[in-house]
CSV table of C-alpha atoms in Angstrom, one decimal:
chain,number,residue,atom,x,y,z
A,1,UNK,CA,-26.8,64.7,-56.1
A,2,UNK,CA,-23.1,64.8,-55.2
A,3,UNK,CA,-21.8,67.5,-52.9
A,4,UNK,CA,-18.1,67.9,-53.8
A,5,UNK,CA,-15.3,70.2,-52.9
A,6,UNK,CA,-13.4,70.2,-56.2
A,7,UNK,CA,-9.6,69.8,-56.6
A,8,UNK,CA,-7.8,72.6,-58.3
A,9,UNK,CA,-5.3,72.4,-61.1
A,10,UNK,CA,-6.9,70.4,-63.9
A,11,UNK,CA,-4.6,70.0,-66.9
A,12,UNK,CA,-5.8,68.7,-70.2
A,13,UNK,CA,-2.4,67.3,-71.1
A,14,UNK,CA,-2.5,65.2,-67.9
A,15,UNK,CA,-5.9,63.8,-69.0
A,16,UNK,CA,-4.5,62.9,-72.4
A,17,UNK,CA,-1.4,61.3,-70.8
A,18,UNK,CA,-3.6,59.3,-68.4
A,19,UNK,CA,-5.8,58.0,-71.3
A,20,UNK,CA,-2.6,56.9,-73.1
A,21,UNK,CA,-1.2,55.2,-70.0
A,22,UNK,CA,-4.3,53.1,-69.4
A,23,UNK,CA,-4.8,52.4,-73.1
A,24,UNK,CA,-8.5,53.5,-73.1
A,25,UNK,CA,-10.4,56.6,-74.0
A,26,UNK,CA,-12.4,57.8,-71.1
A,27,UNK,CA,-16.2,58.3,-71.4
A,28,UNK,CA,-17.2,61.8,-72.2
A,29,UNK,CA,-19.3,62.3,-69.0
A,30,UNK,CA,-16.4,61.3,-66.9
A,31,UNK,CA,-13.9,63.4,-68.8
A,32,UNK,CA,-16.2,66.4,-68.4
A,33,UNK,CA,-16.4,65.8,-64.7
A,34,UNK,CA,-12.6,65.8,-64.5
A,35,UNK,CA,-12.5,69.1,-66.4
A,36,UNK,CA,-15.1,70.6,-64.2
A,37,UNK,CA,-14.0,69.3,-60.8
A,38,UNK,CA,-10.8,67.3,-61.2
A,39,UNK,CA,-12.1,64.9,-58.5
A,40,UNK,CA,-12.3,66.1,-55.0
A,41,UNK,CA,-13.6,65.5,-51.5
A,42,UNK,CA,-17.2,64.3,-51.3
A,43,UNK,CA,-19.2,65.7,-48.4
A,44,UNK,CA,-22.2,64.1,-46.7
A,45,UNK,CA,-22.9,61.6,-49.6
A,46,UNK,CA,-24.2,58.1,-49.6
A,47,UNK,CA,-24.5,55.8,-52.6
A,48,UNK,CA,-25.7,52.2,-53.2
A,49,UNK,CA,-24.8,49.0,-55.0
A,50,UNK,CA,-26.6,45.7,-55.1
A,51,UNK,CA,-25.3,42.5,-53.5
A,52,UNK,CA,-27.9,40.3,-52.0
A,53,UNK,CA,-30.1,43.3,-51.8
A,54,UNK,CA,-29.2,47.0,-51.6
A,55,UNK,CA,-25.9,47.9,-49.9
A,56,UNK,CA,-25.2,51.5,-49.0
A,57,UNK,CA,-21.8,53.1,-48.6
A,58,UNK,CA,-20.5,56.5,-47.5
A,59,UNK,CA,-18.8,58.0,-50.6
A,60,UNK,CA,-15.8,60.2,-49.5
A,61,UNK,CA,-13.6,61.1,-52.5
A,62,UNK,CA,-13.2,61.2,-56.3
A,63,UNK,CA,-9.7,60.9,-57.7
A,64,UNK,CA,-8.3,63.7,-59.9
A,65,UNK,CA,-5.2,64.4,-62.0
A,66,UNK,CA,-2.3,65.9,-60.2
A,67,UNK,CA,-4.3,65.9,-57.0
A,68,UNK,CA,-3.8,64.4,-53.5
A,69,UNK,CA,-5.8,61.3,-54.6
A,70,UNK,CA,-4.2,61.2,-58.0
A,71,UNK,CA,-5.8,59.0,-60.7
A,72,UNK,CA,-2.4,57.8,-62.0
A,73,UNK,CA,-1.1,56.7,-58.6
A,74,UNK,CA,-4.5,55.0,-57.8
A,75,UNK,CA,-4.4,53.2,-61.1
A,76,UNK,CA,-0.9,52.0,-60.4
A,77,UNK,CA,-1.8,50.8,-56.9
A,78,UNK,CA,-4.8,48.9,-58.0
A,79,UNK,CA,-4.1,47.8,-61.6
A,80,UNK,CA,-3.3,44.2,-60.6
A,81,UNK,CA,-6.1,44.0,-57.9
A,82,UNK,CA,-9.1,45.0,-60.0
A,83,UNK,CA,-10.1,43.9,-63.5
A,84,UNK,CA,-7.7,45.2,-66.1
A,85,UNK,CA,-10.6,46.9,-68.0
A,86,UNK,CA,-11.4,49.1,-64.9
A,87,UNK,CA,-9.9,52.1,-63.4
A,88,UNK,CA,-10.5,53.3,-59.8
A,89,UNK,CA,-12.2,56.7,-59.7
A,90,UNK,CA,-13.2,57.1,-56.1
A,91,UNK,CA,-13.2,55.8,-52.6
A,92,UNK,CA,-15.6,55.1,-49.8
A,93,UNK,CA,-15.1,55.6,-46.0
A,94,UNK,CA,-13.9,52.0,-45.6
A,95,UNK,CA,-11.2,52.2,-48.3
A,96,UNK,CA,-13.3,50.4,-50.9
A,97,UNK,CA,-13.3,51.7,-54.5
A,98,UNK,CA,-15.7,53.0,-57.1
A,99,UNK,CA,-14.5,51.8,-60.5
A,100,UNK,CA,-15.2,52.8,-64.0
A,101,UNK,CA,-15.3,49.9,-66.6
A,102,UNK,CA,-13.8,50.7,-70.0
A,103,UNK,CA,-14.3,47.3,-71.7
A,104,UNK,CA,-16.2,47.3,-75.0
A,105,UNK,CA,-19.3,45.5,-73.7
A,106,UNK,CA,-19.9,47.5,-70.5
A,107,UNK,CA,-18.1,50.7,-71.4
A,108,UNK,CA,-18.7,53.4,-68.9
A,109,UNK,CA,-20.5,51.2,-66.3
A,110,UNK,CA,-19.7,52.1,-62.7
A,111,UNK,CA,-19.0,49.4,-60.1
A,112,UNK,CA,-18.2,49.0,-56.4
A,113,UNK,CA,-15.1,47.0,-55.4
A,114,UNK,CA,-15.1,45.7,-51.9
A,115,UNK,CA,-11.5,45.2,-50.7
A,116,UNK,CA,-12.7,42.7,-48.1
A,117,UNK,CA,-13.6,40.3,-50.9
A,118,UNK,CA,-10.2,40.7,-52.7
A,119,UNK,CA,-8.7,37.6,-51.1
A,120,UNK,CA,-11.5,35.5,-52.6
A,121,UNK,CA,-10.2,36.1,-56.1
A,122,UNK,CA,-7.8,33.6,-57.7
A,123,UNK,CA,-4.7,35.3,-59.0
A,124,UNK,CA,-5.1,36.4,-62.6
A,125,UNK,CA,-8.8,35.5,-62.5
A,126,UNK,CA,-10.3,38.8,-61.5
A,127,UNK,CA,-13.3,39.6,-63.7
A,128,UNK,CA,-16.0,42.3,-63.9
A,129,UNK,CA,-18.3,39.7,-62.1
A,130,UNK,CA,-16.1,40.2,-58.9
A,131,UNK,CA,-17.4,43.8,-58.8
A,132,UNK,CA,-20.9,45.1,-57.7
A,133,UNK,CA,-22.9,47.0,-60.2
A,134,UNK,CA,-23.8,50.7,-59.4
A,135,UNK,CA,-24.8,52.4,-62.7
A,136,UNK,CA,-24.6,52.2,-66.5
A,137,UNK,CA,-23.0,55.6,-66.9
A,138,UNK,CA,-20.9,57.9,-64.8
A,139,UNK,CA,-23.6,60.6,-64.9
A,140,UNK,CA,-26.2,58.0,-63.7
A,141,UNK,CA,-23.9,57.2,-60.8
A,142,UNK,CA,-23.5,60.9,-59.9
A,143,UNK,CA,-27.3,61.4,-60.0
A,144,UNK,CA,-27.9,58.3,-57.8
A,145,UNK,CA,-25.8,59.7,-55.0
A,146,UNK,CA,-27.9,60.8,-52.1
A,147,UNK,CA,-27.1,63.6,-49.7
A,148,UNK,CA,-26.7,62.4,-46.1
A,149,UNK,CA,-27.9,65.2,-43.8
A,150,UNK,CA,-27.7,63.2,-40.6
A,151,UNK,CA,-26.5,65.7,-37.9
A,152,UNK,CA,-24.7,64.8,-34.8
A,153,UNK,CA,-26.6,65.5,-31.6
A,154,UNK,CA,-25.5,68.5,-29.6
A,155,UNK,CA,-24.5,66.2,-26.8
A,156,UNK,CA,-22.2,64.2,-29.0
A,157,UNK,CA,-21.6,60.5,-28.4
A,158,UNK,CA,-21.6,58.8,-25.1
A,159,UNK,CA,-19.4,55.9,-24.3
A,160,UNK,CA,-21.3,53.2,-22.4
A,161,UNK,CA,-18.7,50.6,-21.9
A,162,UNK,CA,-14.9,50.1,-22.6
A,163,UNK,CA,-12.8,46.9,-22.4
A,164,UNK,CA,-9.1,47.3,-22.0
A,165,UNK,CA,-6.7,44.3,-22.1
A,166,UNK,CA,-5.3,43.8,-18.6
A,167,UNK,CA,-1.6,43.7,-19.7
A,168,UNK,CA,-2.1,46.9,-21.7
A,169,UNK,CA,-3.7,48.6,-18.8
A,170,UNK,CA,-0.7,47.7,-16.5
A,171,UNK,CA,1.6,49.1,-19.2
A,172,UNK,CA,-0.5,52.3,-19.3
A,173,UNK,CA,-0.5,52.6,-15.5
A,174,UNK,CA,3.3,52.1,-15.4
A,175,UNK,CA,4.0,54.7,-18.1
A,176,UNK,CA,1.6,57.3,-16.5
A,177,UNK,CA,4.0,57.5,-13.5
A,178,UNK,CA,6.9,58.6,-15.6
């Protein structure tokens, strides 16, 4: 289950305004999540989607209203980059999105959007098929998230080998004398 540090400052009027802006009513389970948490920072959580077998991702944040990762600004940023029936609701460690579909036939489904694949889309031809299925409902998505309890070793990480461009190394050496 999700381990989230909730955002503060939920405002019901912002939720109503957001629904009007996007032109869709949000699923009840997602609206309740916003009322309870208003998005937030996700700690130690891993989720999965399916593309040629199971793919896992480190889930890092859920967008909220009036928060640092504001739903409205995220919607504006991605509205021409993801299908127009979807809204971005969260992000993984690599900057990919978790999206909520609001179309009639797949209402409330949750998908993974891989920004690396974005350039494979033809302009104006982005469809729900360009996304990777995660869950049929928002609550199902939340319940599918696993806790990642991997702890760093006490010794930390050890660097085995480093390559530095020779021109860059010369520049570093020249600047270290100053």
